[in-house]
Tab-separated table of N, CA and C in Angstrom:
chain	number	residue	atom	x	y	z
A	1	UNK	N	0.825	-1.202	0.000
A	1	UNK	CA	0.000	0.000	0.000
A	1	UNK	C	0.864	1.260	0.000
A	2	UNK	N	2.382	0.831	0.094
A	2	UNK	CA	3.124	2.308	0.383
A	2	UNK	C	2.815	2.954	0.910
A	3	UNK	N	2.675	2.368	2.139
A	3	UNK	CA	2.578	3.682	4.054
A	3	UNK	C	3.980	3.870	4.290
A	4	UNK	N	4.578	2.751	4.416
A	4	UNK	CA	5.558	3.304	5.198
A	4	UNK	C	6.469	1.899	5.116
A	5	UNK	N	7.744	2.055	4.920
A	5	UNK	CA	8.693	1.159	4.821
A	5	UNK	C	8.628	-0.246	6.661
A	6	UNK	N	8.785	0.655	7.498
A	6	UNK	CA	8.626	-0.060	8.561
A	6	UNK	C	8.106	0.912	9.565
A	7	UNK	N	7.327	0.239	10.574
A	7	UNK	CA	6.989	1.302	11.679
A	7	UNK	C	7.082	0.407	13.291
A	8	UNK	N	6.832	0.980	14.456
A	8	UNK	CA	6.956	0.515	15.580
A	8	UNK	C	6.243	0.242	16.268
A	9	UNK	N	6.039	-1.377	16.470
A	9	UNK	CA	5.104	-1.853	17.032
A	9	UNK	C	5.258	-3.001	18.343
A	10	UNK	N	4.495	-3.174	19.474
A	10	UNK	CA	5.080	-4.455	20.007
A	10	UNK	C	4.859	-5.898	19.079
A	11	UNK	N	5.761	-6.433	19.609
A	11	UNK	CA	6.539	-7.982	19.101
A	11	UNK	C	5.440	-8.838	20.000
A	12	UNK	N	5.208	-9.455	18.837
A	12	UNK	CA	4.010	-10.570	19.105
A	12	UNK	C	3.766	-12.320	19.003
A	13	UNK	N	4.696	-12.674	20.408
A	13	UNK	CA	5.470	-13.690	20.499
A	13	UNK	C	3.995	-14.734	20.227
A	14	UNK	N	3.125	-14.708	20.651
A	14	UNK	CA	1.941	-15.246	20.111
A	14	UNK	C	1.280	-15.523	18.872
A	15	UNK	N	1.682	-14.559	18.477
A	15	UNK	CA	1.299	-14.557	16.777
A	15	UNK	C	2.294	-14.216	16.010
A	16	UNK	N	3.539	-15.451	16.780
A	16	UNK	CA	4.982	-15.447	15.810
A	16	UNK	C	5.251	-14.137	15.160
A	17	UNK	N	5.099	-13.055	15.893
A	17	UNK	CA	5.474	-11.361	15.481
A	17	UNK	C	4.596	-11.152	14.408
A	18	UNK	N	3.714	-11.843	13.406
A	18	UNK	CA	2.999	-11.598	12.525
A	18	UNK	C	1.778	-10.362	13.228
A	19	UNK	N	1.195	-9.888	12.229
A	19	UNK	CA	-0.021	-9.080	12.778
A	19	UNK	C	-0.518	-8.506	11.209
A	20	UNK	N	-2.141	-9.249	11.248
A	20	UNK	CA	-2.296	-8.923	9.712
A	20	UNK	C	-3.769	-7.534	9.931
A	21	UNK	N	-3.473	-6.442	9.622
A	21	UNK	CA	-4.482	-5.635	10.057
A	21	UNK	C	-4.929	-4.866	8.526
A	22	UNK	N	-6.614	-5.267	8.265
A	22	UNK	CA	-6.794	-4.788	6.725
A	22	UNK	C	-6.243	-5.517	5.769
A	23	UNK	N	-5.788	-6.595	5.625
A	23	UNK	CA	-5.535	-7.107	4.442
A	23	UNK	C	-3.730	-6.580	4.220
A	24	UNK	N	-3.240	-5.894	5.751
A	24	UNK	CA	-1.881	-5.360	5.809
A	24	UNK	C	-1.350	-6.544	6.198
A	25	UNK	N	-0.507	-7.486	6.119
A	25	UNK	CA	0.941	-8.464	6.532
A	25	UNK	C	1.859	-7.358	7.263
A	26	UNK	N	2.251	-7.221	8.794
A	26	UNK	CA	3.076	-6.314	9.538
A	26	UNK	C	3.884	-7.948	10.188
A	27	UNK	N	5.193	-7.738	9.621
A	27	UNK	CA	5.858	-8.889	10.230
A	27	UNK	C	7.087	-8.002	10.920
A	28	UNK	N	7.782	-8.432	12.196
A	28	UNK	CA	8.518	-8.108	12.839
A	28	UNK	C	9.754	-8.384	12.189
A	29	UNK	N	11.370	-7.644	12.727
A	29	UNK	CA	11.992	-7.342	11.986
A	29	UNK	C	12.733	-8.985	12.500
A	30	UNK	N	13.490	-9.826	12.182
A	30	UNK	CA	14.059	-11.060	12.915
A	30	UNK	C	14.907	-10.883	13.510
A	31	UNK	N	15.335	-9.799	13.785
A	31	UNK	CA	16.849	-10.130	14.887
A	31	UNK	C	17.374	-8.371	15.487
A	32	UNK	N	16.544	-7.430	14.859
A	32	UNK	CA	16.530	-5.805	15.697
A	32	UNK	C	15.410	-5.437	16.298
A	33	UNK	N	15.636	-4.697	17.709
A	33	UNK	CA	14.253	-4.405	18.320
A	33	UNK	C	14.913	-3.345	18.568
A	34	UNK	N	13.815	-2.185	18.569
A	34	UNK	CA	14.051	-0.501	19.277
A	34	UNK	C	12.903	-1.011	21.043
A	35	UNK	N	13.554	-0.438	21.931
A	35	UNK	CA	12.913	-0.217	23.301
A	35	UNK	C	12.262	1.319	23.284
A	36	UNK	N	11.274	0.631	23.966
A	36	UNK	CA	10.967	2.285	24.150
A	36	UNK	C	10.504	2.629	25.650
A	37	UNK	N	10.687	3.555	26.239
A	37	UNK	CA	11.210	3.447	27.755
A	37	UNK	C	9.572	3.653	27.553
A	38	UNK	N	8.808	3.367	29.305
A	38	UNK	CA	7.249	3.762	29.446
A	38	UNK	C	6.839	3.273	30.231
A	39	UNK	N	5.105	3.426	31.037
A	39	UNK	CA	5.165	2.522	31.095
A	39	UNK	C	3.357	2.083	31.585
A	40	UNK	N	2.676	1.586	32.208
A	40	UNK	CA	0.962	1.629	32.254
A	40	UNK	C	0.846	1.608	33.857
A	41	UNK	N	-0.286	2.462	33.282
A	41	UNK	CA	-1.179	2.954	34.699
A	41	UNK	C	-3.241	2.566	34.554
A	42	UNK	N	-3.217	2.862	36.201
A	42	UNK	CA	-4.635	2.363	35.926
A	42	UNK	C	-4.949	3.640	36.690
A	43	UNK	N	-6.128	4.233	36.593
A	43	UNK	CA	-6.683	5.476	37.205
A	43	UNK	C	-7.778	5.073	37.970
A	44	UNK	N	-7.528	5.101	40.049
A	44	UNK	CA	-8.621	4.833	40.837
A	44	UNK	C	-9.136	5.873	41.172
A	45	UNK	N	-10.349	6.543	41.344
A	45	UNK	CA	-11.035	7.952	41.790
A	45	UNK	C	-10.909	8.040	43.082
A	46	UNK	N	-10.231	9.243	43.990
A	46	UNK	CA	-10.349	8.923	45.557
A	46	UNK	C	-11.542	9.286	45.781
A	47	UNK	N	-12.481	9.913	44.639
A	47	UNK	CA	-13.907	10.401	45.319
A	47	UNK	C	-15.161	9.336	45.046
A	48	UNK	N	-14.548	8.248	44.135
A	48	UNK	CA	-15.598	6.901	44.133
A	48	UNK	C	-15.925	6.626	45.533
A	49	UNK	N	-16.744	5.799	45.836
A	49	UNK	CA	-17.848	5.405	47.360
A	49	UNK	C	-16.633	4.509	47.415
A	50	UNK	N	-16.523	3.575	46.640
A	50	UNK	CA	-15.480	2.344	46.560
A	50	UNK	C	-13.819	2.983	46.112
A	51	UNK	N	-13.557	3.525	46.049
A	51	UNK	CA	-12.012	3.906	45.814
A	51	UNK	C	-10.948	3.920	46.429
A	52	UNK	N	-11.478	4.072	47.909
A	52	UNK	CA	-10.429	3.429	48.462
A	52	UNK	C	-9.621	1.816	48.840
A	53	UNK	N	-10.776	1.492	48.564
A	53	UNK	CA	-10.859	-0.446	48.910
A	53	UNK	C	-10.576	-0.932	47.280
A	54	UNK	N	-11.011	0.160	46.232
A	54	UNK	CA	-10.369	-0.719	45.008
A	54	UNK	C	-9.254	-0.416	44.705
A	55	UNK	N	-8.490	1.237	45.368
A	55	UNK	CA	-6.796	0.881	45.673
A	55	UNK	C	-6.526	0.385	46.138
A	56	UNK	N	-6.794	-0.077	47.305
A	56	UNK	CA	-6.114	-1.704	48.186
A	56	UNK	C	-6.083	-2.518	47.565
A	57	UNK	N	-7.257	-3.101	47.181
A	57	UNK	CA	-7.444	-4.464	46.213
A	57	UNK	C	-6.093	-4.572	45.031
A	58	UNK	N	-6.011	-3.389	44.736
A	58	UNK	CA	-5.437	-3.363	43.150
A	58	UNK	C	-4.001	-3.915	43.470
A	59	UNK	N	-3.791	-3.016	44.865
A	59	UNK	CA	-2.126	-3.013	45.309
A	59	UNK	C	-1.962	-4.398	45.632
A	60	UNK	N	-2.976	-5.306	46.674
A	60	UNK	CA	-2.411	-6.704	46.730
A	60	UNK	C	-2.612	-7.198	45.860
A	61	UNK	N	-3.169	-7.196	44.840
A	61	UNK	CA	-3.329	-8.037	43.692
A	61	UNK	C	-2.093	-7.672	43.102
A	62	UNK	N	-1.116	-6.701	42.655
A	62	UNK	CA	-0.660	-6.552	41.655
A	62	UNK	C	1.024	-6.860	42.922
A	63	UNK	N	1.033	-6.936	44.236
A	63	UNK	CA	1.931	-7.555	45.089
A	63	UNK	C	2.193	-8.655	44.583
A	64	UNK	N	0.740	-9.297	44.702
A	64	UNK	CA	0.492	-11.344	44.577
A	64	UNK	C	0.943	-11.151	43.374
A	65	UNK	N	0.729	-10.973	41.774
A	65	UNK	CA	1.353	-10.456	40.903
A	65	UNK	C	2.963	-11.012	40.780
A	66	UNK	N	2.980	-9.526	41.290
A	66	UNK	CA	4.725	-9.183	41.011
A	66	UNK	C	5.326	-10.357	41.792
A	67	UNK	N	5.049	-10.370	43.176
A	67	UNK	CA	5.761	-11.576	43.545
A	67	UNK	C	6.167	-13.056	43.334
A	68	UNK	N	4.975	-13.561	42.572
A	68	UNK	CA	4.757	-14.611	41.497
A	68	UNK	C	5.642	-14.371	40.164
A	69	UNK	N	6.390	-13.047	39.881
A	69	UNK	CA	6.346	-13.031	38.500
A	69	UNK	C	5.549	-12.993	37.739
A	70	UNK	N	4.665	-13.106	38.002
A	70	UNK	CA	3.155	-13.036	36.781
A	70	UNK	C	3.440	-11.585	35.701
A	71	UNK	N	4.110	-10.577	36.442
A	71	UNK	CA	4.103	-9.425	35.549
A	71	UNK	C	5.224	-9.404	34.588
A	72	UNK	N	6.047	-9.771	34.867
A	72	UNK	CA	7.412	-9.825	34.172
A	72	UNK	C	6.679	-10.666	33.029
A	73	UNK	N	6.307	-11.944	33.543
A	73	UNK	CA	6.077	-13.137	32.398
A	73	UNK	C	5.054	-12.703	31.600
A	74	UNK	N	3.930	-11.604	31.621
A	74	UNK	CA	2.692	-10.679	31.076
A	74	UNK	C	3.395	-10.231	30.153
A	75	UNK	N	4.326	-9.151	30.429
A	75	UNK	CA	5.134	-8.389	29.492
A	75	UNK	C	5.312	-8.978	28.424
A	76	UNK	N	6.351	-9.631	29.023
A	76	UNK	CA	7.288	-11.079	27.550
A	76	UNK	C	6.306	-11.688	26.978
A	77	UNK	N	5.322	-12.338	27.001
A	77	UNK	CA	4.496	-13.024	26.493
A	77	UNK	C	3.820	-11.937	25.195
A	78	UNK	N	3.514	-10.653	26.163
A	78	UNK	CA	2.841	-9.939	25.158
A	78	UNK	C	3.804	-8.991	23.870
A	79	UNK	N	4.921	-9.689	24.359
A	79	UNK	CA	6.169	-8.692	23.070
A	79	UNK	C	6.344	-7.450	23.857
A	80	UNK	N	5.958	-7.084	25.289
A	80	UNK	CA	6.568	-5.638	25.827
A	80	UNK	C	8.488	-5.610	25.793
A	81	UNK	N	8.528	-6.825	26.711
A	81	UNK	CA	9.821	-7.096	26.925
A	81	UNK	C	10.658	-8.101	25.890
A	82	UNK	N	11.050	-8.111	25.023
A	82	UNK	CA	11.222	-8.636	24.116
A	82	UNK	C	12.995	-9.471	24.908
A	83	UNK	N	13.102	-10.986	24.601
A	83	UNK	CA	14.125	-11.912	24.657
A	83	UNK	C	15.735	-11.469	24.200
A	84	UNK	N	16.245	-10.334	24.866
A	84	UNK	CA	17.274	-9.651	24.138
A	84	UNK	C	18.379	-10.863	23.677
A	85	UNK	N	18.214	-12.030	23.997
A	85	UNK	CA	19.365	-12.738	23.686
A	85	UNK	C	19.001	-13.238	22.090
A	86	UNK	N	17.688	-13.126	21.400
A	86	UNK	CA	17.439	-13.083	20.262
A	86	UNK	C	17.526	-11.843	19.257
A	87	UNK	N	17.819	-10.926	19.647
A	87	UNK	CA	17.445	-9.743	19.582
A	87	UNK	C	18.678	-9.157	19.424
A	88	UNK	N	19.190	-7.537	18.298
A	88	UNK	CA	20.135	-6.799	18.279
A	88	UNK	C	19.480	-5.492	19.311
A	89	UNK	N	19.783	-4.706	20.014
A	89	UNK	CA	18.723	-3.498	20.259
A	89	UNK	C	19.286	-2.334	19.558
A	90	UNK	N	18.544	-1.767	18.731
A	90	UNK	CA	19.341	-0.452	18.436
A	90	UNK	C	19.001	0.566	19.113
A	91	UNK	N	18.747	0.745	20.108
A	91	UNK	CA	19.053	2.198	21.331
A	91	UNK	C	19.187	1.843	22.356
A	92	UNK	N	19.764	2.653	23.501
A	92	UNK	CA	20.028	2.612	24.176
A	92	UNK	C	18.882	3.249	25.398
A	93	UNK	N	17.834	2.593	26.281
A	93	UNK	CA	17.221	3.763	27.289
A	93	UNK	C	18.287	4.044	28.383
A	94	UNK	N	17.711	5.409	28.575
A	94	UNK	CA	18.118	5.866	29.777
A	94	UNK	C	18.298	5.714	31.336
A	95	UNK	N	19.322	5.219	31.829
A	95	UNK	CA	19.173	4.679	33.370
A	95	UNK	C	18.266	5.517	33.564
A	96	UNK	N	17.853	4.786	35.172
A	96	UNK	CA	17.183	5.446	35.791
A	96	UNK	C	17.767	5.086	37.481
């Protein structure tokens, strides 16, 4: 369609990096990934009736979570964190 030579997307270890959107074929590059520093949030209202008990909730859940690894292994699965030992990276993020 001549959009665009390549563009930036997450890696989609599920659907072998493929992603067909519109009749578009978007295949991942095989061996370079760009990072891109970031990262997700969820927004609780402190003025909801329930807002304070669904920030609690959220925090042990996402404790039980992290402590399990469940989040790390979320990421990777979903192509956030991509397998750098397969992988060239071409940038560098910024410590923190």
């Amino acid at each position: 369609m001549m959009w665009a030579d390549f563009m930036l997307m997450p890696l989609m270890p599920s659907l072998k990096n493929e992603f067909n959107l519109e009749g578009i074929k978007l295949v991942a590059h095989p061996s370079l990934v760009v990072l891109l520093d970031g990262s997700r949030h969820l927004v609780v209202s402190k003025s909801h009736p329930y807002g304070k008990e669904a920030f609690k909730a959220l925090q042990v859940g996402l404790e039980i979570l992290r402590d399990r690894g469940m989040i790390i292994k979320a990421y990777t699965q979903a192509g956030f964190i991509p397998d750098l030992s397969k992988y060239e990276v071409l940038n560098q993020l910024p410590t923190r």
